[in-house]
Short mmCIF file of C-alpha atoms in Angstrom, two decimals:
data_model
loop_
_atom_site.label_atom_id
_atom_site.label_comp_id
_atom_site.label_asym_id
_atom_site.label_seq_id
_atom_site.Cartn_x
_atom_site.Cartn_y
_atom_site.Cartn_z
CA MET A 1 -74.95 -47.13 16.58
CA LEU A 2 -73.04 -49.70 15.16
CA LEU A 3 -72.25 -48.31 11.56
CA LEU A 4 -71.08 -44.83 13.19
CA LEU A 5 -68.22 -46.49 15.75
CA ILE A 6 -67.29 -48.49 12.75
CA MET A 7 -66.89 -45.54 10.99
CA LEU A 8 -65.74 -43.69 13.77
CA LEU A 9 -63.09 -46.50 14.27
CA LEU A 10 -62.17 -45.76 10.51
CA LEU A 11 -61.80 -42.20 11.38
CA LEU A 12 -59.45 -43.36 14.05
CA LEU A 13 -57.25 -45.53 11.38
CA LEU A 14 -57.37 -42.46 8.76
CA LEU A 15 -56.03 -40.48 11.29
CA LEU A 16 -53.38 -42.46 12.63
CA LEU A 17 -52.00 -43.48 8.97
CA LEU A 18 -52.28 -39.51 8.25
CA LEU A 19 -49.77 -38.90 11.39
CA LEU A 20 -47.93 -42.28 10.83
CA LEU A 21 -47.01 -40.98 7.35
CA LEU A 22 -46.39 -37.48 8.81
CA LEU A 23 -44.42 -38.76 11.15
CA LEU A 24 -42.45 -40.41 8.19
CA LEU A 25 -42.04 -37.77 6.15
CA LEU A 26 -40.95 -35.84 9.25
CA LEU A 27 -38.46 -38.27 9.46
CA LEU A 28 -37.37 -38.36 5.71
CA TYR A 29 -37.20 -34.51 5.82
CA TYR A 30 -35.00 -34.59 8.87
CA TYR A 31 -32.99 -37.81 7.83
CA TYR A 32 -32.97 -35.32 3.93
CA TYR A 33 -31.52 -32.68 6.03
CA TYR A 34 -29.20 -33.73 7.92
CA TYR A 35 -27.79 -35.92 5.18
CA TYR A 36 -27.37 -32.27 3.38
CA TYR A 37 -26.05 -30.65 6.02
CA TYR A 38 -23.25 -33.43 6.63
CA TYR A 39 -22.33 -33.25 2.76
CA TYR A 40 -22.45 -29.93 2.79
CA TYR A 41 -19.50 -29.88 5.39
CA TYR A 42 -18.01 -32.37 4.79
CA TYR A 43 -17.36 -30.54 1.58
CA TYR A 44 -16.80 -27.46 3.20
CA TYR A 45 -14.18 -29.20 5.20
CA TYR A 46 -12.74 -30.60 1.58
CA TYR A 47 -12.67 -27.27 0.55
CA TYR A 48 -11.30 -25.58 3.18
CA TYR A 49 -8.74 -28.24 3.50
CA TYR A 50 -7.87 -27.78 -0.67
CA TYR A 51 -7.15 -24.24 -0.01
CA TYR A 52 -5.26 -24.08 3.10
CA TYR A 53 -2.81 -27.04 1.42
CA ASN A 54 -2.35 -24.84 -1.57
CA TYR A 55 -2.08 -21.85 0.82
CA TYR A 56 0.85 -23.29 2.62
CA TYR A 57 1.72 -24.76 -1.41
CA TYR A 58 2.16 -21.04 -2.55
CA TYR A 59 4.10 -19.83 0.42
CA TYR A 60 6.65 -22.82 0.13
CA TYR A 61 7.32 -22.00 -3.39
CA TYR A 62 7.43 -18.45 -2.52
CA TYR A 63 9.55 -19.04 -0.19
CA TYR A 64 12.24 -21.31 -2.58
CA TYR A 65 11.89 -18.55 -5.04
CA CYS A 66 12.86 -15.96 -2.85
CA TYR A 67 15.52 -18.19 -1.77
CA TYR A 68 16.80 -19.12 -4.81
CA TYR A 69 16.13 -14.96 -5.79
CA TYR A 70 18.23 -14.65 -2.65
CA TYR A 71 20.71 -17.05 -3.53
CA PHE A 72 21.17 -15.75 -7.21
CA TYR A 73 21.62 -12.29 -6.49
CA TYR A 74 24.27 -13.36 -3.78
CA PHE A 75 26.24 -15.26 -6.77
CA TYR A 76 25.73 -12.39 -8.70
CA TYR A 77 26.99 -9.82 -6.64
CA TYR A 78 30.30 -12.19 -5.24
CA TYR A 79 30.72 -12.91 -9.40
CA TYR A 80 30.84 -9.13 -9.66
CA TYR A 81 33.49 -8.49 -7.13
CA TYR A 82 35.25 -11.49 -8.35
CA TYR A 83 35.39 -10.33 -11.39
CA TYR A 84 36.04 -6.80 -10.07
CA TYR A 85 38.84 -8.04 -8.02
CA TYR A 86 40.66 -9.81 -10.72
CA TYR A 87 40.00 -6.65 -13.22
CA TYR A 88 42.29 -4.70 -10.22
CA CYS A 89 44.59 -7.30 -9.60
CA TYR A 90 45.51 -7.77 -13.33
CA TYR A 91 45.09 -3.32 -14.47
CA TYR A 92 47.39 -3.96 -11.04
CA TYR A 93 49.53 -6.57 -12.64
CA TYR A 94 50.01 -4.49 -15.82
CA CYS A 95 50.49 -1.18 -14.88
CA TYR A 96 53.63 -3.27 -12.94
CA TYR A 97 54.72 -5.09 -15.42
CA TYR A 98 54.57 -1.48 -17.62
CA TYR A 99 56.59 0.35 -14.45
CA TYR A 100 59.25 -3.30 -14.70
CA TYR A 101 59.96 -2.68 -18.14
CA TYR A 102 59.89 1.59 -18.71
CA TYR A 103 62.43 0.44 -15.41
CA TYR A 104 64.50 -2.15 -17.10
CA TYR A 105 64.38 -0.21 -20.79
CA TYR A 106 65.88 3.07 -18.16
CA TYR A 107 68.56 0.92 -17.19
CA TYR A 108 69.48 -0.58 -20.13
CA TYR A 109 69.53 2.99 -21.93
CA TYR A 110 70.95 4.08 -19.20
CA TYR A 111 73.55 1.47 -19.36
CA TYR A 112 73.75 2.04 -22.80
CA TYR A 113 74.71 5.25 -22.38
CA TYR A 114 77.35 4.69 -19.93
CA TYR A 115 78.79 1.42 -22.13
CA TYR A 116 79.25 4.05 -25.04
CA TYR A 117 80.70 7.03 -22.45
CA TYR A 118 82.86 4.60 -21.44
CA GLY A 119 83.87 3.25 -24.83
CA TYR A 120 83.69 7.02 -26.15
CA TYR A 121 86.26 8.19 -23.24
CA TYR A 122 88.67 4.82 -23.77
CA TYR A 123 88.92 5.20 -27.61
CA ASN A 124 89.80 9.16 -26.65
CA TYR A 125 92.34 7.99 -24.17
CA TYR A 126 94.02 5.46 -26.64
CA TYR A 127 93.77 7.84 -29.16
CA TYR A 128 95.79 10.07 -26.88
CA TYR A 129 97.97 7.30 -25.92
CA TYR A 130 99.12 6.38 -29.49
CA TYR A 131 99.40 10.05 -30.81
CA PHE A 132 101.42 10.49 -27.41
CA TYR A 133 103.52 7.69 -28.21
CA TYR A 134 103.58 8.47 -31.82
CA TYR A 135 104.62 11.94 -31.31
CA TYR A 136 106.71 10.89 -28.38
CA TYR A 137 108.75 8.45 -31.13
#
């Protein structure tokens, strides 16, 4: 009877030890699961943060590039307009200069013609006067 009681006690102890082992295993499993979950969460958060930062960086870069492109386009348009204006001004001045030169040439020709006509007339007049004077005396 005593032997049976000792065996029963021993079995109970073994059962208790097994239960304790099971509890320890469960605790370890829980701890491992929790650690894994925490690690996964941290990794996911880090990845999300990195992705978000990257996206923001790319957006900023795109915005900067767009702004730069717009500025470059504006500058090109301004340069083209300035060049066109300068060309038009140059053409206008050249036309004006040509017109002025033509006018000057015309005026000079007219003056020369008038001077020649006047000289011819004066010469004729002098010639007739001289002839008349010679004829009279």
